mmCIF file of C-alpha atoms in Angstrom:
data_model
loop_
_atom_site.group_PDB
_atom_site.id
_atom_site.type_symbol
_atom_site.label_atom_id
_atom_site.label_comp_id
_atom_site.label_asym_id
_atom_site.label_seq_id
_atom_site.Cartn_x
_atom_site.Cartn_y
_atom_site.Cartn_z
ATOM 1 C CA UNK A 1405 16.906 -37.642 50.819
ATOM 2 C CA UNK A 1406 15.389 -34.950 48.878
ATOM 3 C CA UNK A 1407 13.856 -35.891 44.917
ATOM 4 C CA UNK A 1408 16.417 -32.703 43.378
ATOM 5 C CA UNK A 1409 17.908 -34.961 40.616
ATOM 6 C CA UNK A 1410 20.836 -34.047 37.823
ATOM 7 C CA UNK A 1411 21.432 -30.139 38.326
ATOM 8 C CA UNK A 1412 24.881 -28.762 36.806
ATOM 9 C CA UNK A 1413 27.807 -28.645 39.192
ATOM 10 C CA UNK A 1414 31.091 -26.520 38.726
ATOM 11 C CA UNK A 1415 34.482 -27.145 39.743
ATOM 12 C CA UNK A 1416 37.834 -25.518 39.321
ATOM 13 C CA UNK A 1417 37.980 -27.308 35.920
ATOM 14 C CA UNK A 1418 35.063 -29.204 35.101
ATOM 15 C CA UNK A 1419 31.324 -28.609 34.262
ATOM 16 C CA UNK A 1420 29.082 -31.928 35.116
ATOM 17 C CA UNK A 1421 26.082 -32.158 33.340
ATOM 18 C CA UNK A 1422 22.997 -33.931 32.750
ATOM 19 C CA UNK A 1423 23.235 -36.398 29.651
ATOM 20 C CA UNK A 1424 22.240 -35.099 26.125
ATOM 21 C CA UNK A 1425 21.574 -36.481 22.860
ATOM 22 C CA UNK A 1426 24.027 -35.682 21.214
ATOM 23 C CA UNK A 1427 26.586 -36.572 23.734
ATOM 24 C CA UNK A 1428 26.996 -40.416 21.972
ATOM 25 C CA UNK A 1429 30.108 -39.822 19.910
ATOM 26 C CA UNK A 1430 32.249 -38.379 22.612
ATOM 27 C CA UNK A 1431 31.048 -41.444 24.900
ATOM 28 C CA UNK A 1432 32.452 -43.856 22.488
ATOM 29 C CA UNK A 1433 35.576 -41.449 21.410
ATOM 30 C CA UNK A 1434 36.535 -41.643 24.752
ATOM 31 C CA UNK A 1435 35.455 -45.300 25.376
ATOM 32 C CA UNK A 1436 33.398 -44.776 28.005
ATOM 33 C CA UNK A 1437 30.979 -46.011 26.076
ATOM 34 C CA UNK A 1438 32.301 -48.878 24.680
ATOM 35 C CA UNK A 1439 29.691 -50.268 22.076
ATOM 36 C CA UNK A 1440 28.919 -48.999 18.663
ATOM 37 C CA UNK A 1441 27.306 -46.200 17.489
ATOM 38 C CA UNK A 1442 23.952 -47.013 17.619
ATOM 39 C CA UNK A 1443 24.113 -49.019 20.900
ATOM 40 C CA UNK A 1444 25.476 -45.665 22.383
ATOM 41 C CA UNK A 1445 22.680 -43.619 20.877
ATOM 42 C CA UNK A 1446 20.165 -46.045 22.360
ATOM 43 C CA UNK A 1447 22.356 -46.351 25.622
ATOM 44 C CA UNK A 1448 22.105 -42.096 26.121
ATOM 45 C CA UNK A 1449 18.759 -41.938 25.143
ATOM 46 C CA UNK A 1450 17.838 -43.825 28.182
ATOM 47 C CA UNK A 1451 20.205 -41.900 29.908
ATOM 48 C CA UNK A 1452 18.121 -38.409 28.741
ATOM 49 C CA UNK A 1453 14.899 -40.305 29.303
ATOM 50 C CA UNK A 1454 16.057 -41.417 33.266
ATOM 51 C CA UNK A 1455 17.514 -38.284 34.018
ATOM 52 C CA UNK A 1456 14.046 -36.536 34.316
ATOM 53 C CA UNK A 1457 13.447 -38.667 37.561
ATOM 54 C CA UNK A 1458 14.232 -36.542 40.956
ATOM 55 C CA UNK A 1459 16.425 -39.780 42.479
ATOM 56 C CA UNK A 1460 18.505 -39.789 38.710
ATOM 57 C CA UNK A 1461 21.684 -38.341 39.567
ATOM 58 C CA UNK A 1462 23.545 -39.127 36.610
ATOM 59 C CA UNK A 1463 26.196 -36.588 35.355
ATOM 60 C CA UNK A 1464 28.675 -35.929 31.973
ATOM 61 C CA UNK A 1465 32.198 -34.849 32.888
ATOM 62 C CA UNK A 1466 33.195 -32.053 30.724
ATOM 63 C CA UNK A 1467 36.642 -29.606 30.734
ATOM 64 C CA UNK A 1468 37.354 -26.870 28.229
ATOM 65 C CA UNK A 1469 33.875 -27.941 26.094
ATOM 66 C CA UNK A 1470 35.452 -31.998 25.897
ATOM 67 C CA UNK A 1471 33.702 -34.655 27.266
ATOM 68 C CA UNK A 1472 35.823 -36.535 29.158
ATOM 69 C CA UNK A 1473 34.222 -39.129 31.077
ATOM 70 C CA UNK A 1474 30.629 -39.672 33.175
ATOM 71 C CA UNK A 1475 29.911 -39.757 36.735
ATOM 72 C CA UNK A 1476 26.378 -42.131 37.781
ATOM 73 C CA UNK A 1477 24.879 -42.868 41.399
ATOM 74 C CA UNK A 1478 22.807 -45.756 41.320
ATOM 75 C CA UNK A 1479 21.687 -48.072 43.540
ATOM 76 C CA UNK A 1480 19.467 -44.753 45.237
ATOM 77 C CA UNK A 1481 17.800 -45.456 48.409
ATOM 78 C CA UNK A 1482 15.967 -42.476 49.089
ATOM 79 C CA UNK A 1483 13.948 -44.138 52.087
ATOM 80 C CA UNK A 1484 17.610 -45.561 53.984
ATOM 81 C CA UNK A 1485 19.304 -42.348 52.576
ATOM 82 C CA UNK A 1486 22.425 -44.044 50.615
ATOM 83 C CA UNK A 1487 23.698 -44.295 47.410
ATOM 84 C CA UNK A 1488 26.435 -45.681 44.929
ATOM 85 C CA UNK A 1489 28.712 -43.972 43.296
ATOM 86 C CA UNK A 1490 30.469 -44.990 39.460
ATOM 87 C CA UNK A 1491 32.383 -43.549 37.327
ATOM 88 C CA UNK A 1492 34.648 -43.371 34.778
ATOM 89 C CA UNK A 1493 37.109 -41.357 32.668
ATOM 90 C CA UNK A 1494 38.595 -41.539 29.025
ATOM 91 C CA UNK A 1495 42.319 -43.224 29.080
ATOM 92 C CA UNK A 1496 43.577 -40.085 27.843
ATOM 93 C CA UNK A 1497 42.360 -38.087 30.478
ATOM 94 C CA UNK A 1498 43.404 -40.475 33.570
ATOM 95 C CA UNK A 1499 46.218 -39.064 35.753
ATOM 96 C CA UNK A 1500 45.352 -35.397 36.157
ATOM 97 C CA UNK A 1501 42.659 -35.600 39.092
ATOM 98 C CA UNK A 1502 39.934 -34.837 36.972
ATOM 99 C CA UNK A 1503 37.919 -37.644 38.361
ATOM 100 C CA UNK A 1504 39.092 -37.080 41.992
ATOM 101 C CA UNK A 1505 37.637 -33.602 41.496
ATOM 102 C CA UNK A 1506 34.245 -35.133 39.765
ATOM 103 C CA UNK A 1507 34.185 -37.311 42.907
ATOM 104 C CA UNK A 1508 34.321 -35.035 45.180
ATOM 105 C CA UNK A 1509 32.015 -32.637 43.560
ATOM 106 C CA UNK A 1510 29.356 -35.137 43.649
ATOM 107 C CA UNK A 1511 29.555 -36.540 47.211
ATOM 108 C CA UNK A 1512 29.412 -32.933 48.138
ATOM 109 C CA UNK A 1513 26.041 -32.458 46.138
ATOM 110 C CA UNK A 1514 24.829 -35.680 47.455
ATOM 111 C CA UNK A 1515 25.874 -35.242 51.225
ATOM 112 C CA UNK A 1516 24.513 -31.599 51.085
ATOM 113 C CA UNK A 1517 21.648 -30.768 48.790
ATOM 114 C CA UNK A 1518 20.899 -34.100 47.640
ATOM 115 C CA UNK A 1519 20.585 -34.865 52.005
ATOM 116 C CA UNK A 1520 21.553 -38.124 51.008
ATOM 117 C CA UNK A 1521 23.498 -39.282 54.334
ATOM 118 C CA UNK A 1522 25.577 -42.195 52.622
ATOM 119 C CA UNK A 1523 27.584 -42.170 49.551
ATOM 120 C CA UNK A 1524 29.503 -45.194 48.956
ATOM 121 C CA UNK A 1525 31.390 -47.286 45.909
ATOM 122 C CA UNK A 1526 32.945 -50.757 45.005
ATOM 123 C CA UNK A 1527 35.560 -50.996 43.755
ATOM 124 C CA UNK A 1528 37.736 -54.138 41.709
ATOM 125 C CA UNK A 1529 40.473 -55.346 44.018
ATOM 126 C CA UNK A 1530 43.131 -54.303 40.903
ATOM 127 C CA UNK A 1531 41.670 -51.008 40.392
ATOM 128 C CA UNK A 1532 44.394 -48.613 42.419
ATOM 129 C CA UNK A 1533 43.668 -45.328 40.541
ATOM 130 C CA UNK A 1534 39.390 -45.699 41.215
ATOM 131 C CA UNK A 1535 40.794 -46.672 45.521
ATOM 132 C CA UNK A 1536 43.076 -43.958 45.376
ATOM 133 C CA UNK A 1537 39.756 -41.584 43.999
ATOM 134 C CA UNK A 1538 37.913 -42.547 46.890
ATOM 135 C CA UNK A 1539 40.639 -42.351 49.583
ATOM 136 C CA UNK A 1540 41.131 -38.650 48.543
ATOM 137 C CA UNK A 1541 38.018 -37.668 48.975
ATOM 138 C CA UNK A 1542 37.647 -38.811 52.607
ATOM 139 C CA UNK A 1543 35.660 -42.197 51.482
ATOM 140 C CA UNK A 1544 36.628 -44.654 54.376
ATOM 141 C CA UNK A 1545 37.902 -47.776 53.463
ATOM 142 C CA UNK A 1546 34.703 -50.121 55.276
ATOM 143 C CA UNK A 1547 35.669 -54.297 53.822
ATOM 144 C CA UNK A 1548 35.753 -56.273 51.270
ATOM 145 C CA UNK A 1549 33.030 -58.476 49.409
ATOM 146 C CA UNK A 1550 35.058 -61.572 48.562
ATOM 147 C CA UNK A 1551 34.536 -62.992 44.778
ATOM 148 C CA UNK A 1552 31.980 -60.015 44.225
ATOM 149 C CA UNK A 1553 31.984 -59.112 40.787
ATOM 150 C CA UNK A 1554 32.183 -61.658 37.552
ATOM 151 C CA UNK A 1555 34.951 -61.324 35.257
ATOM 152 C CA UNK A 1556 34.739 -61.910 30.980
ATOM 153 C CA UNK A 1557 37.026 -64.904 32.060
ATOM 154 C CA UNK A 1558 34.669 -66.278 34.372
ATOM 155 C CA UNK A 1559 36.629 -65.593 37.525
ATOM 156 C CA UNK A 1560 35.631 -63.346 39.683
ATOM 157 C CA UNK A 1561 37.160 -60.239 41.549
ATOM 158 C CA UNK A 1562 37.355 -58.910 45.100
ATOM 159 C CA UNK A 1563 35.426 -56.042 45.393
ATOM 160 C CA UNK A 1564 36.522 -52.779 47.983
ATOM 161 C CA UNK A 1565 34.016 -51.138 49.722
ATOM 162 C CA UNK A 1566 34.573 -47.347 50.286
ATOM 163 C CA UNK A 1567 32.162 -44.773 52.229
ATOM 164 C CA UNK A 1568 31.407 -41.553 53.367
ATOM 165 C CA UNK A 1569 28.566 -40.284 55.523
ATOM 166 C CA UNK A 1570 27.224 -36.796 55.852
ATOM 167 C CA UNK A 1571 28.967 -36.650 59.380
ATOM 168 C CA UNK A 1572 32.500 -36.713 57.891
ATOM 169 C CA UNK A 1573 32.105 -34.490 55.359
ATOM 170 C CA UNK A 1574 31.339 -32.053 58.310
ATOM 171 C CA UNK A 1575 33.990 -33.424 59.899
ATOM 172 C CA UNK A 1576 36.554 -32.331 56.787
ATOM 173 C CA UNK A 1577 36.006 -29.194 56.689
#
């Protein structure tokens, strides 16, 4: 996998980003950042600070100048070549594909100049709009991790695993 980082991608609609400083108050506007103020400044200023690492891919979703949510991969493995994808949008903005675009954006980037050779997320068993994301863009639906993630309830939640490798993105188009 090659050390390229955060670089700007276009789509149709949406310019992703690297974080900035000054991109706290839309986080929390939109509640993707939910914390206060000065938890969110201290939250993006590690997100500035990380994103001058080559294996920091970590984008802001912006349309028409709004922020409107933030796309991360974590969990890099630059030696095994994989990585995880998160996301997430502001309520308002759920329901017209921006993140399905975002999504597919970035597994491109990844897949092809990133050479990463899988791109994969997990997703909450009760979270049909982020399955239905990864199902459009070609992820393959690969298991599920029973009792995966904790809850604030202290239950815990099946967790979908979705992937792509490089091969099927080849494959798609």
């Amino acid at each position: 996998m090659k050390p390229i980082g955060t670089r700007p991608i276009r789509t149709t609609r949406l310019l992703l980003r690297k974080p900035e400083h000054d991109d706290a108050a839309a986080l929390v506007d939109i509640r993707s950042l939910p914390m206060t103020m000065a938890e969110a400044r201290k939250a993006v200023a590690s997100m500035v600070a990380e994103s001058a690492k080559p294996f920091c891919f970590h984008w802001v979703i912006t349309m028409e100048g709004q922020t409107v949510g933030r796309l991360k991969c974590w969990e890099v493995d630059p030696y095994n070549g994989y990585v995880q994808l998160g996301y997430d949008v502001g309520p308002e903005y759920r329901g017209q594909g921006i993140m399905t675009e975002a999504v597919g954006a970035v597994i491109r980037y990844m897949l092809t100049e990133a050479e990463a050779n899988r791109v994969y997320c997990s997703v909450r068993e009760n979270n049909h709009a982020s399955r239905r994301v990864c199902e459009k863009n070609g992820m393959k639906h690969e298991g599920v991790l029973r009792q995966h993630y904790a809850r604030q309830d202290g239950g815990y939640d099946d967790v979908h695993i979705y992937g792509i490798i490089r091969s099927d993105l080849a494959e798609g188009e």
